[in-house]
Amino acid sequence: MLGITDFWTFVLGTVAIILLPGPNSLFVLSAAARRGVGAGYRAAAGVVVGDAVLMVLSAAGVASLLTAYPPLFLVIKYAGAAYLGYVGLAMLRGAWRRWRTRHDPAAPRLLAAPEPAAIRAPFRRALVVSLINPKAILFFVSFFIQFVDPTYPWPALSFLALGLVVQVTSVLYLTALIFAGTFLATQFRARRRLAVTATTGVAALFLGFSFKLATATAG
C-alpha cells in the first residue's frame, strides 16, 4: 500500500519511539502544567510543525548533507545543546526562586508570576526545541527508509503516509500529556514542595538532553 512495507511494524515502532521521554514531550507537559491547555496545544503545534519540517528535510536528503559535512553537523549540534541547556537552567532558576519564597506571605500571588522566558511563547519555543536536533533528521531518514519499497515509483507518497502516521500518533500522545499537565498544575498550586521537585526534575532532564546532544555523533 503506497509503497509501504510492514506497515503495522512501522506503527508499533512509531508508538514505542514516541513514548520515549524527550525534550519535545517534556516541553509540552511543562507548558500545560504552567499555563494550561491552550498553551499546551500551542506547544504541541510547534512540535508537529517542527517534526514535519524535519521529515521533509530528511526526504530531501539533508541527512546526507549532515553526514558529508561534519562541521555543519557540529554547528547545529552545539547550538541545539546550548539551547536545551538554557531551557534547563531557566527552569532550575525558577524552581530555586519558588523554594526561597516558600514562607513568603505573598506566596499565592507568586505562583501566578510570569514564567521564565524559556517557557513563554510555547509555539515558538517548542518549534525551536524540535528543530535543533540534527540527530532527528538522521533518525527519520534511517527509520523511514526501512519501510519504503525501493521499487515504488512515487516514494514521496510513501514518506507522506509514514509521516502522517507519526504526526497522528504524536498528537494523540501530546494530548494525553497536555491534560496530565493541567492535572499536575492543580497539584502544584496546592503543594509547593511538589512543584519545586517536579520543576527541578524536568530541568535536570533538559540538562541531560543537552549533554546527550553535545556528545552525539553523526554515525
mmCIF file of C-alpha atoms in Angstrom:
data_model
loop_
_atom_site.group_PDB
_atom_site.id
_atom_site.type_symbol
_atom_site.label_atom_id
_atom_site.label_comp_id
_atom_site.label_asym_id
_atom_site.label_seq_id
_atom_site.Cartn_x
_atom_site.Cartn_y
_atom_site.Cartn_z
ATOM 1 C CA MET A 1 0.000 0.000 0.000
ATOM 2 C CA LEU A 2 1.541 3.294 -1.195
ATOM 3 C CA GLY A 3 4.911 1.596 -1.374
ATOM 4 C CA ILE A 4 4.974 0.860 2.367
ATOM 5 C CA THR A 5 6.239 -2.485 3.596
ATOM 6 C CA ASP A 6 5.480 -3.924 7.066
ATOM 7 C CA PHE A 7 3.030 -1.135 7.858
ATOM 8 C CA TRP A 8 1.972 -2.423 11.291
ATOM 9 C CA THR A 9 5.571 -2.986 12.298
ATOM 10 C CA PHE A 10 6.159 0.671 11.445
ATOM 11 C CA VAL A 11 3.144 1.706 13.546
ATOM 12 C CA LEU A 12 4.330 -0.276 16.561
ATOM 13 C CA GLY A 13 7.849 1.103 16.212
ATOM 14 C CA THR A 14 6.496 4.647 15.932
ATOM 15 C CA VAL A 15 4.413 4.261 19.103
ATOM 16 C CA ALA A 16 7.406 2.885 21.006
ATOM 17 C CA ILE A 17 9.650 5.740 19.841
ATOM 18 C CA ILE A 18 7.120 8.488 20.597
ATOM 19 C CA LEU A 19 6.500 7.127 24.094
ATOM 20 C CA LEU A 20 10.197 7.524 24.948
ATOM 21 C CA PRO A 21 10.691 10.707 27.025
ATOM 22 C CA GLY A 22 12.293 13.513 25.056
ATOM 23 C CA PRO A 23 12.651 17.299 25.160
ATOM 24 C CA ASN A 24 9.604 17.816 22.913
ATOM 25 C CA SER A 25 7.146 15.892 25.078
ATOM 26 C CA LEU A 26 8.575 17.294 28.302
ATOM 27 C CA PHE A 27 8.293 20.849 26.995
ATOM 28 C CA VAL A 28 4.626 20.308 26.098
ATOM 29 C CA LEU A 29 3.954 18.816 29.539
ATOM 30 C CA SER A 30 5.688 21.749 31.247
ATOM 31 C CA ALA A 31 3.817 24.336 29.162
ATOM 32 C CA ALA A 32 0.460 22.733 30.010
ATOM 33 C CA ALA A 33 1.341 22.480 33.700
ATOM 34 C CA ARG A 34 2.440 26.111 33.872
ATOM 35 C CA ARG A 35 -0.070 27.822 31.573
ATOM 36 C CA GLY A 36 -2.979 25.480 30.879
ATOM 37 C CA VAL A 37 -4.485 23.532 27.994
ATOM 38 C CA GLY A 38 -4.232 26.356 25.441
ATOM 39 C CA ALA A 39 -0.504 26.793 25.987
ATOM 40 C CA GLY A 40 -0.064 23.031 25.893
ATOM 41 C CA TYR A 41 -1.709 22.799 22.484
ATOM 42 C CA ARG A 42 0.329 25.734 21.174
ATOM 43 C CA ALA A 43 3.467 23.905 22.255
ATOM 44 C CA ALA A 44 2.155 20.701 20.653
ATOM 45 C CA ALA A 45 1.553 22.597 17.405
ATOM 46 C CA GLY A 46 5.180 23.739 17.495
ATOM 47 C CA VAL A 47 6.307 20.129 17.892
ATOM 48 C CA VAL A 48 4.110 18.970 14.991
ATOM 49 C CA VAL A 49 5.395 21.718 12.671
ATOM 50 C CA GLY A 50 8.993 21.088 13.705
ATOM 51 C CA ASP A 51 8.714 17.350 13.119
ATOM 52 C CA ALA A 52 7.067 17.973 9.733
ATOM 53 C CA VAL A 53 9.974 20.197 8.707
ATOM 54 C CA LEU A 54 12.488 17.560 9.823
ATOM 55 C CA MET A 55 10.686 14.841 7.884
ATOM 56 C CA VAL A 56 10.639 16.975 4.726
ATOM 57 C CA LEU A 57 14.348 17.712 5.157
ATOM 58 C CA SER A 58 15.019 14.013 5.639
ATOM 59 C CA ALA A 59 13.154 13.098 2.459
ATOM 60 C CA ALA A 60 15.011 15.872 0.611
ATOM 61 C CA GLY A 61 18.389 14.372 1.500
ATOM 62 C CA VAL A 62 19.586 16.777 4.187
ATOM 63 C CA ALA A 63 20.697 13.790 6.271
ATOM 64 C CA SER A 64 23.316 13.016 3.613
ATOM 65 C CA LEU A 65 24.470 16.643 3.756
ATOM 66 C CA LEU A 66 24.924 16.498 7.533
ATOM 67 C CA THR A 67 26.919 13.291 7.197
ATOM 68 C CA ALA A 68 29.052 14.598 4.337
ATOM 69 C CA TYR A 69 29.881 17.921 6.074
ATOM 70 C CA PRO A 70 30.768 17.256 9.738
ATOM 71 C CA PRO A 71 31.314 20.984 10.566
ATOM 72 C CA LEU A 72 27.666 21.705 9.690
ATOM 73 C CA PHE A 73 26.543 18.872 11.930
ATOM 74 C CA LEU A 74 28.733 20.205 14.755
ATOM 75 C CA VAL A 75 27.364 23.747 14.478
ATOM 76 C CA ILE A 76 23.747 22.589 14.631
ATOM 77 C CA LYS A 77 24.533 20.076 17.352
ATOM 78 C CA TYR A 78 26.226 22.537 19.719
ATOM 79 C CA ALA A 79 23.646 25.259 19.089
ATOM 80 C CA GLY A 80 20.916 22.765 19.960
ATOM 81 C CA ALA A 81 22.745 21.561 23.061
ATOM 82 C CA ALA A 82 23.222 25.157 24.225
ATOM 83 C CA TYR A 83 19.525 25.927 23.802
ATOM 84 C CA LEU A 84 18.395 22.833 25.700
ATOM 85 C CA GLY A 85 20.869 23.727 28.447
ATOM 86 C CA TYR A 86 19.435 27.257 28.575
ATOM 87 C CA VAL A 87 15.890 25.899 28.982
ATOM 88 C CA GLY A 88 17.054 23.570 31.771
ATOM 89 C CA LEU A 89 18.908 26.311 33.638
ATOM 90 C CA ALA A 90 15.956 28.715 33.346
ATOM 91 C CA MET A 91 13.696 26.081 34.914
ATOM 92 C CA LEU A 92 16.221 25.500 37.704
ATOM 93 C CA ARG A 93 16.322 29.239 38.459
ATOM 94 C CA GLY A 94 12.514 29.294 38.612
ATOM 95 C CA ALA A 95 12.459 26.321 40.987
ATOM 96 C CA TRP A 96 15.083 27.953 43.217
ATOM 97 C CA ARG A 97 13.137 31.233 43.391
ATOM 98 C CA ARG A 98 9.966 29.368 44.293
ATOM 99 C CA TRP A 99 11.768 27.410 47.025
ATOM 100 C CA ARG A 100 13.331 30.540 48.529
ATOM 101 C CA THR A 101 9.903 32.218 48.777
ATOM 102 C CA ARG A 102 8.083 29.179 50.188
ATOM 103 C CA HIS A 103 7.490 31.025 53.500
ATOM 104 C CA ASP A 104 6.640 34.359 51.884
ATOM 105 C CA PRO A 105 3.132 35.629 52.813
ATOM 106 C CA ALA A 106 2.684 36.603 49.163
ATOM 107 C CA ALA A 107 3.214 33.007 48.016
ATOM 108 C CA PRO A 108 -0.236 32.631 46.373
ATOM 109 C CA ARG A 109 0.491 35.664 44.181
ATOM 110 C CA LEU A 110 3.965 34.423 43.383
ATOM 111 C CA LEU A 111 2.515 31.232 41.922
ATOM 112 C CA ALA A 112 0.923 33.362 39.220
ATOM 113 C CA ALA A 113 4.093 35.325 38.496
ATOM 114 C CA PRO A 114 5.397 35.466 34.921
ATOM 115 C CA GLU A 115 7.187 32.314 33.805
ATOM 116 C CA PRO A 116 10.863 32.257 32.882
ATOM 117 C CA ALA A 117 11.498 33.364 29.313
ATOM 118 C CA ALA A 118 12.424 29.791 28.405
ATOM 119 C CA ILE A 119 8.795 28.640 28.597
ATOM 120 C CA ARG A 120 6.986 31.702 27.262
ATOM 121 C CA ALA A 121 5.777 31.751 23.644
ATOM 122 C CA PRO A 122 5.159 27.980 23.741
ATOM 123 C CA PHE A 123 4.675 27.506 19.976
ATOM 124 C CA ARG A 124 7.949 29.195 19.049
ATOM 125 C CA ARG A 125 9.910 27.568 21.855
ATOM 126 C CA ALA A 126 8.589 24.096 21.057
ATOM 127 C CA LEU A 127 9.346 24.629 17.371
ATOM 128 C CA VAL A 128 12.938 25.531 18.185
ATOM 129 C CA VAL A 129 13.295 22.527 20.511
ATOM 130 C CA SER A 130 12.054 20.288 17.682
ATOM 131 C CA LEU A 131 14.352 21.730 15.026
ATOM 132 C CA ILE A 132 17.645 21.940 16.896
ATOM 133 C CA ASN A 133 18.429 18.227 16.980
ATOM 134 C CA PRO A 134 20.351 17.144 13.862
ATOM 135 C CA LYS A 135 20.141 13.557 15.059
ATOM 136 C CA ALA A 136 16.376 13.710 14.478
ATOM 137 C CA ILE A 137 16.907 14.260 10.745
ATOM 138 C CA LEU A 138 19.282 11.319 10.589
ATOM 139 C CA PHE A 139 16.852 9.214 12.602
ATOM 140 C CA PHE A 140 13.854 9.985 10.417
ATOM 141 C CA VAL A 141 15.585 9.011 7.203
ATOM 142 C CA SER A 142 17.149 5.857 8.692
ATOM 143 C CA PHE A 143 13.807 4.773 10.227
ATOM 144 C CA PHE A 144 11.556 5.632 7.276
ATOM 145 C CA ILE A 145 13.765 4.052 4.650
ATOM 146 C CA GLN A 146 13.293 0.620 6.205
ATOM 147 C CA PHE A 147 9.582 0.688 5.334
ATOM 148 C CA VAL A 148 9.674 2.201 1.831
ATOM 149 C CA ASP A 149 9.600 -0.146 -1.154
ATOM 150 C CA PRO A 150 12.578 0.912 -3.327
ATOM 151 C CA THR A 151 10.712 -0.203 -6.463
ATOM 152 C CA TYR A 152 7.694 2.033 -5.796
ATOM 153 C CA PRO A 153 7.559 4.787 -8.473
ATOM 154 C CA TRP A 154 6.375 7.587 -6.130
ATOM 155 C CA PRO A 155 8.424 7.364 -2.923
ATOM 156 C CA ALA A 156 7.254 10.832 -1.865
ATOM 157 C CA LEU A 157 3.793 9.354 -1.262
ATOM 158 C CA SER A 158 5.343 6.657 0.911
ATOM 159 C CA PHE A 159 7.162 9.251 3.024
ATOM 160 C CA LEU A 160 3.973 11.343 3.263
ATOM 161 C CA ALA A 161 1.903 8.395 4.504
ATOM 162 C CA LEU A 162 4.543 7.390 7.035
ATOM 163 C CA GLY A 163 4.839 10.989 8.198
ATOM 164 C CA LEU A 164 1.077 11.201 8.746
ATOM 165 C CA VAL A 165 1.217 8.106 10.945
ATOM 166 C CA VAL A 166 3.964 9.707 13.037
ATOM 167 C CA GLN A 167 2.095 13.000 13.357
ATOM 168 C CA VAL A 168 -1.260 11.459 14.309
ATOM 169 C CA THR A 169 0.414 9.255 16.919
ATOM 170 C CA SER A 170 2.342 12.249 18.246
ATOM 171 C CA VAL A 171 -0.765 14.437 18.527
ATOM 172 C CA LEU A 172 -2.651 11.745 20.450
ATOM 173 C CA TYR A 173 0.247 11.291 22.849
ATOM 174 C CA LEU A 174 0.794 15.029 23.325
ATOM 175 C CA THR A 175 -2.930 15.487 24.018
ATOM 176 C CA ALA A 176 -2.660 12.984 26.853
ATOM 177 C CA LEU A 177 0.362 14.880 28.199
ATOM 178 C CA ILE A 178 -1.471 18.210 27.995
ATOM 179 C CA PHE A 179 -4.344 17.013 30.163
ATOM 180 C CA ALA A 180 -1.908 15.305 32.507
ATOM 181 C CA GLY A 181 -0.099 18.648 32.760
ATOM 182 C CA THR A 182 -3.262 20.542 33.710
ATOM 183 C CA PHE A 183 -3.955 17.965 36.416
ATOM 184 C CA LEU A 184 -0.415 18.392 37.717
ATOM 185 C CA ALA A 185 -0.903 22.159 37.748
ATOM 186 C CA THR A 186 -3.702 21.870 40.307
ATOM 187 C CA GLN A 187 -1.467 19.663 42.458
ATOM 188 C CA PHE A 188 1.426 22.126 42.169
ATOM 189 C CA ARG A 189 -0.732 25.038 43.287
ATOM 190 C CA ALA A 190 -1.607 23.143 46.450
ATOM 191 C CA ARG A 191 1.833 21.662 47.117
ATOM 192 C CA ARG A 192 4.769 23.992 46.642
ATOM 193 C CA ARG A 193 7.373 21.362 47.553
ATOM 194 C CA LEU A 194 5.962 19.066 44.842
ATOM 195 C CA ALA A 195 6.098 21.897 42.307
ATOM 196 C CA VAL A 196 9.734 22.640 43.117
ATOM 197 C CA THR A 197 10.705 18.966 42.987
ATOM 198 C CA ALA A 198 8.941 18.382 39.659
ATOM 199 C CA THR A 199 10.408 21.516 38.062
ATOM 200 C CA THR A 200 13.885 20.572 39.245
ATOM 201 C CA GLY A 201 13.463 17.063 37.821
ATOM 202 C CA VAL A 202 12.340 18.358 34.417
ATOM 203 C CA ALA A 203 15.196 20.877 34.409
ATOM 204 C CA ALA A 204 17.673 18.090 35.129
ATOM 205 C CA LEU A 205 16.265 16.091 32.210
ATOM 206 C CA PHE A 206 16.708 19.068 29.865
ATOM 207 C CA LEU A 207 20.317 19.423 31.014
ATOM 208 C CA GLY A 208 20.736 15.695 30.377
ATOM 209 C CA PHE A 209 19.308 16.084 26.860
ATOM 210 C CA SER A 210 21.720 18.967 26.315
ATOM 211 C CA PHE A 211 24.710 16.833 27.324
ATOM 212 C CA LYS A 212 23.482 13.905 25.225
ATOM 213 C CA LEU A 213 23.144 16.074 22.136
ATOM 214 C CA ALA A 214 26.519 17.748 22.715
ATOM 215 C CA THR A 215 28.213 14.337 22.762
ATOM 216 C CA ALA A 216 26.226 12.870 19.846
ATOM 217 C CA THR A 217 27.901 11.776 16.637
ATOM 218 C CA ALA A 218 26.527 11.685 13.105
ATOM 219 C CA GLY A 219 27.068 7.934 12.895
#
